[in-house]
């Protein structure tokens, strides 16, 4: 029996991973898999330190570690959003000052045994560990946040959440497979990455 140790962030909807896992267990019945979920900023280091064999998630901008191979699988659209009743959603145009004066919901992560906050825009923030937590806090009207569009499409469609009218409210980030440089990949990682790549292609059409 072979074993794969994997870590992923939660930028893709949970049902996608459930579907991949179901199909994988049928296709590779003799493989054990251990899956951990962690914030995007922690993924690369977990690969570098050999905690896991492979990581899947949003790539940190300009932060490639020396011993980590990044294989880009697609792009994820990030959107700055607030609840429709939030003051920022009422504005015809949102300025950087407007963003700074309202509570931002942002990612936190562990680095060198210290709890860090990932690049806040506002001086007032609430930092949480997962994108789903960020989305839920926005739904609770606690603040505004930048979250993957894939996690909020239904709320954008029914009007519960609004994209902020700010010139940098939408941007694309790379979603990648990360492995140790020179590590033999194997058919299972190849298969996993292909499923994720196919999904990202499908949703970007």
Coordinates of C-alpha atoms in Angstrom, one line a residue:
X1 CA 0.0 0.0 0.0
X2 CA 1.4 3.4 -1.0
X3 CA 0.7 6.6 1.0
X4 CA 0.3 10.2 -0.2
X5 CA 0.5 13.1 2.3
X6 CA -1.3 16.1 0.9
X7 CA -2.1 19.6 2.1
X8 CA -4.5 22.0 0.5
X9 CA -6.1 25.4 1.2
X10 CA -9.8 26.0 1.0
X11 CA -10.0 28.3 -2.1
X12 CA -11.8 25.6 -4.1
X13 CA -15.4 24.7 -3.0
X14 CA -15.5 21.7 -0.7
X15 CA -17.7 19.5 -3.0
X16 CA -15.0 19.6 -5.6
X17 CA -12.5 17.9 -3.3
X18 CA -15.1 15.4 -2.1
X19 CA -15.8 14.4 -5.7
X20 CA -12.0 14.1 -6.5
X21 CA -11.5 12.0 -3.3
X22 CA -14.3 9.6 -4.2
X23 CA -13.0 9.1 -7.7
X24 CA -9.5 8.7 -6.5
X25 CA -10.3 6.0 -3.9
X26 CA -12.0 4.0 -6.7
X27 CA -9.1 4.5 -9.2
X28 CA -6.3 3.9 -6.7
X29 CA -7.8 1.4 -4.2
X30 CA -4.3 0.4 -2.8
X31 CA -3.3 4.0 -1.9
X32 CA -3.7 5.6 1.5
X33 CA -4.1 9.3 1.5
X34 CA -3.7 11.8 4.4
X35 CA -5.2 15.2 3.6
X36 CA -4.6 18.3 5.8
X37 CA -6.2 21.8 5.2
X38 CA -4.1 24.8 6.0
X39 CA -4.1 28.6 5.0
X40 CA -2.5 29.4 1.6
X41 CA 0.6 31.1 3.1
X42 CA 1.6 27.9 5.0
X43 CA 1.6 25.5 2.1
X44 CA 5.0 26.0 0.5
X45 CA 6.9 25.7 3.8
X46 CA 5.1 22.5 4.6
X47 CA 6.3 21.1 1.3
X48 CA 9.9 22.4 1.8
X49 CA 10.0 20.9 5.3
X50 CA 8.8 17.5 4.0
X51 CA 5.7 17.6 6.2
X52 CA 3.7 16.6 3.1
X53 CA 4.4 15.2 -0.4
X54 CA 2.2 17.7 -2.3
X55 CA 0.3 20.9 -1.7
X56 CA -2.6 22.5 -3.7
X57 CA -3.5 26.1 -3.2
X58 CA -3.2 29.8 -4.1
X59 CA 0.4 30.7 -4.7
X60 CA 1.9 33.4 -2.5
X61 CA 3.0 36.4 -4.7
X62 CA 6.8 36.7 -5.1
X63 CA 7.6 34.1 -2.5
X64 CA 8.9 31.0 -4.1
X65 CA 11.0 28.8 -1.8
X66 CA 14.3 27.4 -3.2
X67 CA 13.4 23.7 -2.8
X68 CA 9.8 23.9 -4.0
X69 CA 8.6 23.3 -7.5
X70 CA 5.4 25.2 -8.5
X71 CA 3.2 23.7 -11.2
X72 CA 0.5 26.3 -12.1
X73 CA -2.9 24.6 -12.7
X74 CA -5.0 27.6 -13.3
X75 CA -6.2 31.0 -12.1
X76 CA -8.6 31.9 -9.3
X77 CA -10.5 35.1 -9.3
X78 CA -10.3 37.0 -6.0
X79 CA -13.1 39.5 -5.3
X80 CA -13.3 42.3 -2.6
X81 CA -16.9 42.0 -1.3
X82 CA -19.2 43.1 1.5
X83 CA -22.7 42.3 2.5
X84 CA -25.3 44.3 0.6
X85 CA -26.2 46.2 3.8
X86 CA -22.6 47.1 4.6
X87 CA -21.7 50.8 4.3
X88 CA -19.1 50.1 1.7
X89 CA -21.7 48.5 -0.6
X90 CA -23.7 51.7 -0.6
X91 CA -20.9 53.8 -2.1
X92 CA -20.8 54.7 -5.8
X93 CA -17.0 54.6 -5.7
X94 CA -14.8 53.1 -2.9
X95 CA -11.5 54.7 -2.2
X96 CA -8.5 53.2 -0.4
X97 CA -9.4 55.5 2.5
X98 CA -12.9 54.0 2.6
X99 CA -11.4 50.5 2.8
X100 CA -9.0 51.5 5.6
X101 CA -11.8 53.0 7.7
X102 CA -13.8 49.7 7.8
X103 CA -13.0 46.4 9.4
X104 CA -11.2 44.0 7.0
X105 CA -11.6 40.2 7.4
X106 CA -8.3 38.8 6.5
X107 CA -6.2 35.5 6.5
X108 CA -3.9 34.6 9.4
X109 CA -1.3 31.8 9.4
X110 CA 1.6 30.4 11.5
X111 CA 5.1 31.3 10.6
X112 CA 8.1 30.5 12.8
X113 CA 5.8 29.6 15.7
X114 CA 4.2 33.1 15.5
X115 CA 0.6 34.0 14.4
X116 CA 0.9 36.3 11.4
X117 CA -1.6 38.4 9.5
X118 CA -1.5 38.3 5.7
X119 CA -1.0 41.8 4.2
X120 CA -3.9 43.8 5.7
X121 CA -5.2 46.8 3.8
X122 CA -7.0 48.3 6.9
X123 CA -5.5 49.0 10.3
X124 CA -8.7 47.5 11.7
X125 CA -9.0 43.9 10.9
X126 CA -10.2 40.5 12.1
X127 CA -7.9 37.7 11.1
X128 CA -9.2 34.2 10.5
X129 CA -7.6 31.0 9.2
X130 CA -9.7 30.0 6.2
X131 CA -11.3 31.6 3.2
X132 CA -14.7 30.0 4.2
X133 CA -14.4 31.8 7.5
X134 CA -13.7 35.1 5.7
X135 CA -16.7 34.6 3.6
X136 CA -18.9 33.7 6.6
X137 CA -17.8 36.8 8.5
X138 CA -18.7 38.9 5.4
X139 CA -22.1 37.2 5.3
X140 CA -22.5 38.1 9.0
X141 CA -21.9 41.8 8.1
X142 CA -18.7 41.8 10.3
X143 CA -16.6 43.5 7.6
X144 CA -15.4 43.4 4.0
X145 CA -12.9 40.9 2.6
X146 CA -11.2 39.6 -0.5
X147 CA -12.2 36.0 -1.1
X148 CA -12.1 33.5 -4.0
X149 CA -15.1 34.0 -6.3
X150 CA -15.7 30.2 -6.4
X151 CA -16.8 30.3 -2.8
X152 CA -19.3 33.2 -3.1
X153 CA -20.8 32.9 -6.6
X154 CA -24.3 31.9 -5.2
X155 CA -24.3 34.9 -2.9
X156 CA -23.3 37.3 -5.7
X157 CA -26.0 35.9 -7.9
X158 CA -28.8 36.4 -5.3
X159 CA -27.5 39.8 -4.3
X160 CA -26.5 39.0 -0.7
X161 CA -22.9 40.0 -1.4
X162 CA -21.7 42.9 -3.5
X163 CA -18.4 43.4 -5.2
X164 CA -17.0 46.7 -4.0
X165 CA -16.8 49.5 -6.5
X166 CA -13.0 49.8 -6.1
X167 CA -10.5 49.8 -8.9
X168 CA -8.7 46.8 -7.5
X169 CA -11.7 44.8 -6.3
X170 CA -11.0 42.0 -8.7
X171 CA -7.7 40.2 -9.5
X172 CA -6.5 36.8 -10.6
X173 CA -4.2 34.6 -8.6
X174 CA -2.4 31.4 -9.6
X175 CA -3.6 28.1 -8.2
X176 CA -0.8 25.5 -8.2
X177 CA 0.5 22.1 -7.2
X178 CA 3.6 22.4 -5.1
X179 CA 6.1 19.6 -4.6
X180 CA 9.7 19.3 -3.5
X181 CA 12.2 20.0 -6.3
X182 CA 13.5 16.7 -7.8
X183 CA 10.9 14.6 -6.0
X184 CA 9.6 11.7 -8.1
X185 CA 6.0 12.7 -8.9
X186 CA 4.2 9.4 -9.4
X187 CA 0.9 8.7 -11.1
X188 CA -1.4 9.8 -8.3
X189 CA -0.1 13.3 -8.0
X190 CA -0.2 13.5 -11.8
X191 CA -3.9 12.4 -11.7
X192 CA -4.8 14.7 -8.8
X193 CA -3.3 17.7 -10.6
X194 CA -5.1 16.9 -13.8
X195 CA -8.5 16.8 -12.0
X196 CA -7.9 20.2 -10.5
X197 CA -6.6 21.7 -13.7
X198 CA -9.7 20.3 -15.6
X199 CA -12.0 21.9 -13.0
X200 CA -10.3 25.3 -13.1
X201 CA -10.5 25.2 -16.9
X202 CA -14.2 24.4 -16.8
X203 CA -15.1 27.2 -14.4
X204 CA -13.0 29.8 -16.2
X205 CA -15.0 29.3 -19.5

